[in-house]
Coordinates of C-alpha atoms in Angstrom, one line a residue:
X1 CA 0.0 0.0 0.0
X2 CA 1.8 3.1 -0.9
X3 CA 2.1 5.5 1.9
X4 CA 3.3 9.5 1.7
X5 CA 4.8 10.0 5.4
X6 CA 5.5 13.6 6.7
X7 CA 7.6 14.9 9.8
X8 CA 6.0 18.4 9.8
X9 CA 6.8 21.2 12.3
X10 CA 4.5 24.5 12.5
X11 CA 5.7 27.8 11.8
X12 CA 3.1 29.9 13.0
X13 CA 0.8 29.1 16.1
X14 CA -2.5 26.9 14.8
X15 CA -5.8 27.0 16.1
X16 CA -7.1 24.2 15.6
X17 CA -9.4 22.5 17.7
X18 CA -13.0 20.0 18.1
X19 CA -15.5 19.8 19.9
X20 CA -14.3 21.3 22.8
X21 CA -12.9 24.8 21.6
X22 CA -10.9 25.3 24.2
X23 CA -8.7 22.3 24.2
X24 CA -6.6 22.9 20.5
X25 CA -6.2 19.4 19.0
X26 CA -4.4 18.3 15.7
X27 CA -7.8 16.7 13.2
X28 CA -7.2 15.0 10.1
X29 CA -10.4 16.4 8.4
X30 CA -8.6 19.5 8.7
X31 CA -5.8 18.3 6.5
X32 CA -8.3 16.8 4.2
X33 CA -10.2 19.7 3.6
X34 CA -6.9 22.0 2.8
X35 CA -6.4 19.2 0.1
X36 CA -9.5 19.3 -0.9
X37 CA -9.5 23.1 -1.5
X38 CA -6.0 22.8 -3.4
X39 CA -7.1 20.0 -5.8
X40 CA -10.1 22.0 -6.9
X41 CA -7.9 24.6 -7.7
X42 CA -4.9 22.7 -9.2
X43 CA -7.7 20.6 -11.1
X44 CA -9.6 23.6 -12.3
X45 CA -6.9 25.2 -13.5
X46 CA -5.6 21.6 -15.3
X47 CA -9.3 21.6 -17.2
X48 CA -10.5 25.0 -16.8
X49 CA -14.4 25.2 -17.0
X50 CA -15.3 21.7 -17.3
X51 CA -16.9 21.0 -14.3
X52 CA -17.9 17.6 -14.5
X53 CA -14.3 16.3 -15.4
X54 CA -13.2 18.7 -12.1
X55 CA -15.7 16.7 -10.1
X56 CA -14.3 13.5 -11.6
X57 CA -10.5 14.0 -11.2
X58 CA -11.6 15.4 -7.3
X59 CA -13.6 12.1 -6.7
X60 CA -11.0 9.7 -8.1
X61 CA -8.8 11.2 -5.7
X62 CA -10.9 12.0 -2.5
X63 CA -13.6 10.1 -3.0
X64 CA -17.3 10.8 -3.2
X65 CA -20.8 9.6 -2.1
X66 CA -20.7 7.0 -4.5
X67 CA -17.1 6.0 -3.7
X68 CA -14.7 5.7 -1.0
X69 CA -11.3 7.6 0.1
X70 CA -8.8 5.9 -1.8
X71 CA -6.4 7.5 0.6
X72 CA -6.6 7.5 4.2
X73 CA -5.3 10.6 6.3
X74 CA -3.5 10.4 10.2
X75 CA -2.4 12.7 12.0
X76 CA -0.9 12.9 15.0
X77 CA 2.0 14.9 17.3
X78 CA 5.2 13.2 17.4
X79 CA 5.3 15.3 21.3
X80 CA 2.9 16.0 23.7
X81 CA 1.0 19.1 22.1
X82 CA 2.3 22.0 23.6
X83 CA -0.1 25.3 24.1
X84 CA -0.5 28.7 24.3
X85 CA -2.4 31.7 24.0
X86 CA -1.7 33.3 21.1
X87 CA -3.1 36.9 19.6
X88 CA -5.6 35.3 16.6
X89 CA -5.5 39.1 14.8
X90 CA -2.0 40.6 16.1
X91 CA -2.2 43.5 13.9
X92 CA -4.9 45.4 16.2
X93 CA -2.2 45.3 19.6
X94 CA -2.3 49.2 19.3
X95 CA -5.8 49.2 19.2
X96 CA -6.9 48.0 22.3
X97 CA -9.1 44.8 20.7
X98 CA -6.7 42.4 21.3
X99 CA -7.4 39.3 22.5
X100 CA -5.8 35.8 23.4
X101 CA -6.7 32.6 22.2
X102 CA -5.5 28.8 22.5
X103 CA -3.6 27.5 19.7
X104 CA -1.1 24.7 18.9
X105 CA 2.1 26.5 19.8
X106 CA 4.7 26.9 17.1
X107 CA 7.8 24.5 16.7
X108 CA 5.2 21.9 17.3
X109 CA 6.0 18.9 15.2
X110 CA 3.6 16.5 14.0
X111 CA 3.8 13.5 11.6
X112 CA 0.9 12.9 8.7
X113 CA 0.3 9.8 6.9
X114 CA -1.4 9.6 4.0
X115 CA -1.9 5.5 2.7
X116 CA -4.2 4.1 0.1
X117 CA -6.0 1.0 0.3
X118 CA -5.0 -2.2 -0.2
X119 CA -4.2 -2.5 -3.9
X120 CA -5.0 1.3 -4.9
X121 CA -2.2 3.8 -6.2
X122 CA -2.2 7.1 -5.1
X123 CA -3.7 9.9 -7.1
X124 CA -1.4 12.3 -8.7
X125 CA -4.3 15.1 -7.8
X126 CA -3.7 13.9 -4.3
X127 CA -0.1 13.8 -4.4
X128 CA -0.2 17.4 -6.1
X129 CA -2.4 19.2 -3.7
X130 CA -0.9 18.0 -0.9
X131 CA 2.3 19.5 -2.1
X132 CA 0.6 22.4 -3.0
X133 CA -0.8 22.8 0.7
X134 CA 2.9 22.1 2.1
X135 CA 3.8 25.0 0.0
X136 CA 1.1 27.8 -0.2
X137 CA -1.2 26.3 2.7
X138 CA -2.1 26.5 6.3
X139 CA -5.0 24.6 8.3
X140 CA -7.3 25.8 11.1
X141 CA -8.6 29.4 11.7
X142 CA -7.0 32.4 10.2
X143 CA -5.3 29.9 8.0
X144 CA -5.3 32.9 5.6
X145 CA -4.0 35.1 7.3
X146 CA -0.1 33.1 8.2
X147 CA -1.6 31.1 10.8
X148 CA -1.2 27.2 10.8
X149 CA 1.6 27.6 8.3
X150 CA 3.2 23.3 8.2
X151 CA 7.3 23.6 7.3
X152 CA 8.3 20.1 6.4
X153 CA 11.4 18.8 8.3
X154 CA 11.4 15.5 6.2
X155 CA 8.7 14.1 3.2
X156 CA 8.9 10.4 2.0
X157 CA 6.6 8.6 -0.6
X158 CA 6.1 10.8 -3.3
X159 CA 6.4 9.8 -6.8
X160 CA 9.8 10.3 -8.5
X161 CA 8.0 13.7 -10.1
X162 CA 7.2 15.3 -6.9
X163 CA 9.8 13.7 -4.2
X164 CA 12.7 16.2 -5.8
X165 CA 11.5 18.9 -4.5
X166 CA 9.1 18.0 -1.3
X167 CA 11.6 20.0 1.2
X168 CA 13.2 20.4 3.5
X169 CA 13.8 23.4 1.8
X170 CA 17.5 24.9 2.9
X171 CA 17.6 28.7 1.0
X172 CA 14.5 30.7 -0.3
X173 CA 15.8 29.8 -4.0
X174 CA 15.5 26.1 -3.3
X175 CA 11.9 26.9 -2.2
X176 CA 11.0 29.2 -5.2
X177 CA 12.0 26.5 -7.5
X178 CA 10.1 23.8 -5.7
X179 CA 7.1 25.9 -6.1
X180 CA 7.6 26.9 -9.6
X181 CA 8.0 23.1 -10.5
X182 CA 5.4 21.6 -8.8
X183 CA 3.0 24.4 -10.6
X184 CA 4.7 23.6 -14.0
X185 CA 4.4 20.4 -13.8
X186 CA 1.1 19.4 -12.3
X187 CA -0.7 22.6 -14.7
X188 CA 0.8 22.1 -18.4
X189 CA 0.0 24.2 -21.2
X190 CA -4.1 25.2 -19.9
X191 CA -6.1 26.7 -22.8
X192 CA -4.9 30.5 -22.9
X193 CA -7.6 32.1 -22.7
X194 CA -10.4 30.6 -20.8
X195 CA -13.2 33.0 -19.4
X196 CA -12.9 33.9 -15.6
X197 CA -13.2 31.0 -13.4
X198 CA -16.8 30.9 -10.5
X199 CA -14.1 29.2 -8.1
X200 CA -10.4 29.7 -6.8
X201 CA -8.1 28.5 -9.4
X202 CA -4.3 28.0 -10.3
X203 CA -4.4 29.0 -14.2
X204 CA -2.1 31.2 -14.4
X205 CA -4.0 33.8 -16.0
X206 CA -6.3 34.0 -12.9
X207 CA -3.6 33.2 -10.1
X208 CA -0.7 35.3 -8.7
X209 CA 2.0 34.3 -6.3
X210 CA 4.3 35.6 -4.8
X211 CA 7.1 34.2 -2.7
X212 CA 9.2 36.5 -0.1
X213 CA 13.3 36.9 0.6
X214 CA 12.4 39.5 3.7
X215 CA 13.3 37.9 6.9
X216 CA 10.8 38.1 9.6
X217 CA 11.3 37.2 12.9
X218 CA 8.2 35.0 13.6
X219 CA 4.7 35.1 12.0
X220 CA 3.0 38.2 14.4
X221 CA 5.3 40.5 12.5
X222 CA 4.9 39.1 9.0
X223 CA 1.0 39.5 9.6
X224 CA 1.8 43.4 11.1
X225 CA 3.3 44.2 8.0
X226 CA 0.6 42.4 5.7
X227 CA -2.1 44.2 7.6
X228 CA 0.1 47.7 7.3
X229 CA -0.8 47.4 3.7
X230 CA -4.4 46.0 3.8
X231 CA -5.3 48.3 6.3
X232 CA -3.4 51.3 5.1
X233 CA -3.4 52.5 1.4
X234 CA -6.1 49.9 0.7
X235 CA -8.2 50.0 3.1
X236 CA -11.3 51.3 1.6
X237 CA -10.2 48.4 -0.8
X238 CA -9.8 45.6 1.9
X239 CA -13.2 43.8 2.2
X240 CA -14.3 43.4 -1.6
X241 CA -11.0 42.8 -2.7
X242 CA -8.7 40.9 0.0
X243 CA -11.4 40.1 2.6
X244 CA -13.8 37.6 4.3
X245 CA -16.3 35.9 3.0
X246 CA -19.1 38.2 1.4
X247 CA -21.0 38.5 -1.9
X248 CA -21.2 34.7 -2.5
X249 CA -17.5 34.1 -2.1
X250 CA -16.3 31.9 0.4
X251 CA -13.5 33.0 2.0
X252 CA -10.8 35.7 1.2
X253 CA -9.0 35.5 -2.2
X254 CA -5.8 36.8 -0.8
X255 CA -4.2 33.2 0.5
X256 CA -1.3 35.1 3.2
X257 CA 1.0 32.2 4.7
X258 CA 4.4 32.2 6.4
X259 CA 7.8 29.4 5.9
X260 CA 10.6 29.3 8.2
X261 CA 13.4 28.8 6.0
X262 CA 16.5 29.6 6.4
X263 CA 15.9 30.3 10.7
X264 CA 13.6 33.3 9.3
X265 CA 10.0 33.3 8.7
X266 CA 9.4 34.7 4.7
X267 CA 6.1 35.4 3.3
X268 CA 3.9 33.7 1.0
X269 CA 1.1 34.8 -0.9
X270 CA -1.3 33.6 -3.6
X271 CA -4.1 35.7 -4.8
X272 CA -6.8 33.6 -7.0
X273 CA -8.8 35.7 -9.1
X274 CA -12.8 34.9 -9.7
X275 CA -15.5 36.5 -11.8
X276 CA -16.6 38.6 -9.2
X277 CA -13.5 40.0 -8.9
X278 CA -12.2 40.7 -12.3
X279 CA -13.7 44.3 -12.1
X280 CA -10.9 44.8 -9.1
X281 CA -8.3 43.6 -10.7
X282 CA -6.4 47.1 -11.4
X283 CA -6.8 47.6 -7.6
X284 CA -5.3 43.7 -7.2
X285 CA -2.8 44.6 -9.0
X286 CA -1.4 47.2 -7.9
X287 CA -1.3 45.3 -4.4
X288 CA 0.3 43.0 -5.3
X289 CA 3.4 45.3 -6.5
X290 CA 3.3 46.8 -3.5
X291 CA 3.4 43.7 -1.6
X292 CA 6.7 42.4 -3.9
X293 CA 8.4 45.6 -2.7
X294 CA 7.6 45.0 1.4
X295 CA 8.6 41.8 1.2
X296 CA 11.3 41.7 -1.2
X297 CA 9.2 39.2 -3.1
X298 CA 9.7 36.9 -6.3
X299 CA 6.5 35.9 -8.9
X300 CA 6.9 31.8 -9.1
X301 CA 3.7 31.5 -10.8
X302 CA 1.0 33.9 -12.9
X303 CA 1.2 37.8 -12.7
X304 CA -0.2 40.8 -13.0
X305 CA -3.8 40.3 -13.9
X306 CA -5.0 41.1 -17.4

């Protein structure tokens, strides 16, 4: 039974929890629906507007309510879980609103196991959004917004394609090029043109990201200096353009994580472009040049917005 097996560490507090709110647990449906999210958008990207081969490629890899999970997801702390209360929005601590909240402390390392069934290969959609979530993803609240952020200290099982360049990732330039290949390789030569997509993709005419050199000193400051920006010359801009769910979207477009490489957290964002939001895209744009100057950041995949 093949089996991907991951020695994960976080880089940013997560707050992640069950039932029970206040006792933060890791939960493998949390990891499955990151994947999830990052298969519909590697897969709507790979056959842009065809939804019924999306919901095909998505159920041969996840499964559906005509067919079981070919692959099954674990989860589990390699240590006791340590705790703390951590500032969920860290931007406001001038502003008197801030408030503490129990989260999976960072540093915390974890393993995850993801293993077919008897007889069943893995999925290259699964083995591709997972990557993708290692690289661009978080999990639990504010997962958005650099929170949850999973550095990999060691990655076994891929296929020969993917395994190259599943991390640990030494220098920002090894973890730009891991980026840029997995996107290359798992998206390859998409129709040029295709009309806006109704969900989050990866084509690169809808999708922009970005990948930071600056050195921050944990993920508290990264966010500070995300939210100077959001909050500052964009902020009349910040809710239909970067923010939380409203107008039939789902969540933000503006997909803000952190990766410790190097001993120095650097920022990571990805900004997926819908229909709704094509009218904005001037105001995306320029954002998003701003945001390569603070944080001394590199386009691995897509670009300006045309």
């Amino acid at each position: 039974m093949p089996a991907i097996e991951l020695d994960l560490r976080l880089d940013s507090p997560a707050f992640l929890a069950g039932a029970d709110k206040s006792k933060p647990e890791f939960r493998a449906a949390s990891v499955r629906g990151q994947l999830r999210y990052w298969a519909r958008a590697l897969a709507g990207a790979q056959v842009p507007g065809d939804l019924k081969r999306l919901w095909q490629a998505e159920s041969a890899a996840f499964g559906s309510t005509g067919q079981g999970a070919p692959v099954m997801v674990r989860i589990a702390p390699l240590f006791p879980v340590r705790t703390e209360k951590a500032p969920m929005l860290p931007h406001r601590h001038n502003e008197g609103r801030q408030t503490l909240t129990d989260a999976i402390a960072d540093e915390q390392k974890f393993r995850i196991v993801c293993q077919t069934r008897p007889a069943v290969a893995l999925p290259p959609l699964f083995e591709q959004a997972l990557m993708a979530w290692l690289l661009f993803g978080g999990f639990g609240r504010r997962a958005r917004r650099m929170f949850g952020s999973p550095g990999v200290h060691s990655a076994t099982g891929f296929s020969e394609g993917l395994q190259a360049f599943a991390g640990p990732w030494q220098t920002i330039d090894d973890y730009r090029s891991a980026a840029k290949a997995l996107l290359q390789s798992a998206i390859a030569g998409p129709p040029a043109s295709p009309p806006a997509p109704r969900f989050p993709t990866l084509h690169p005419k809808y999708s922009h990201v970005l990948i930071g050199a600056k050195a921050f000193d944990d993920a508290a400051k990264a966010n500070g200096e995300l939210f100077g920006l959001l909050r500052g010359k964009y902020r009349e801009h910040a809710e239909k353009c970067f923010g939380r769910a409203m107008g039939g979207r789902r969540a933000s477009p503006l997909i803000a994580q952190v990766r410790k490489i190097g001993g120095s957290h650097r920022v990571v964002l990805t900004y997926l472009l819908t229909e709704d939001l094509v009218r904005h895209k001037e105001i995306v744009n320029a954002f998003m040049k701003d945001a390569a100057v603070a944080f001394e950041a590199e386009t691995v995949w897509g670009g300006e917005f045309q």
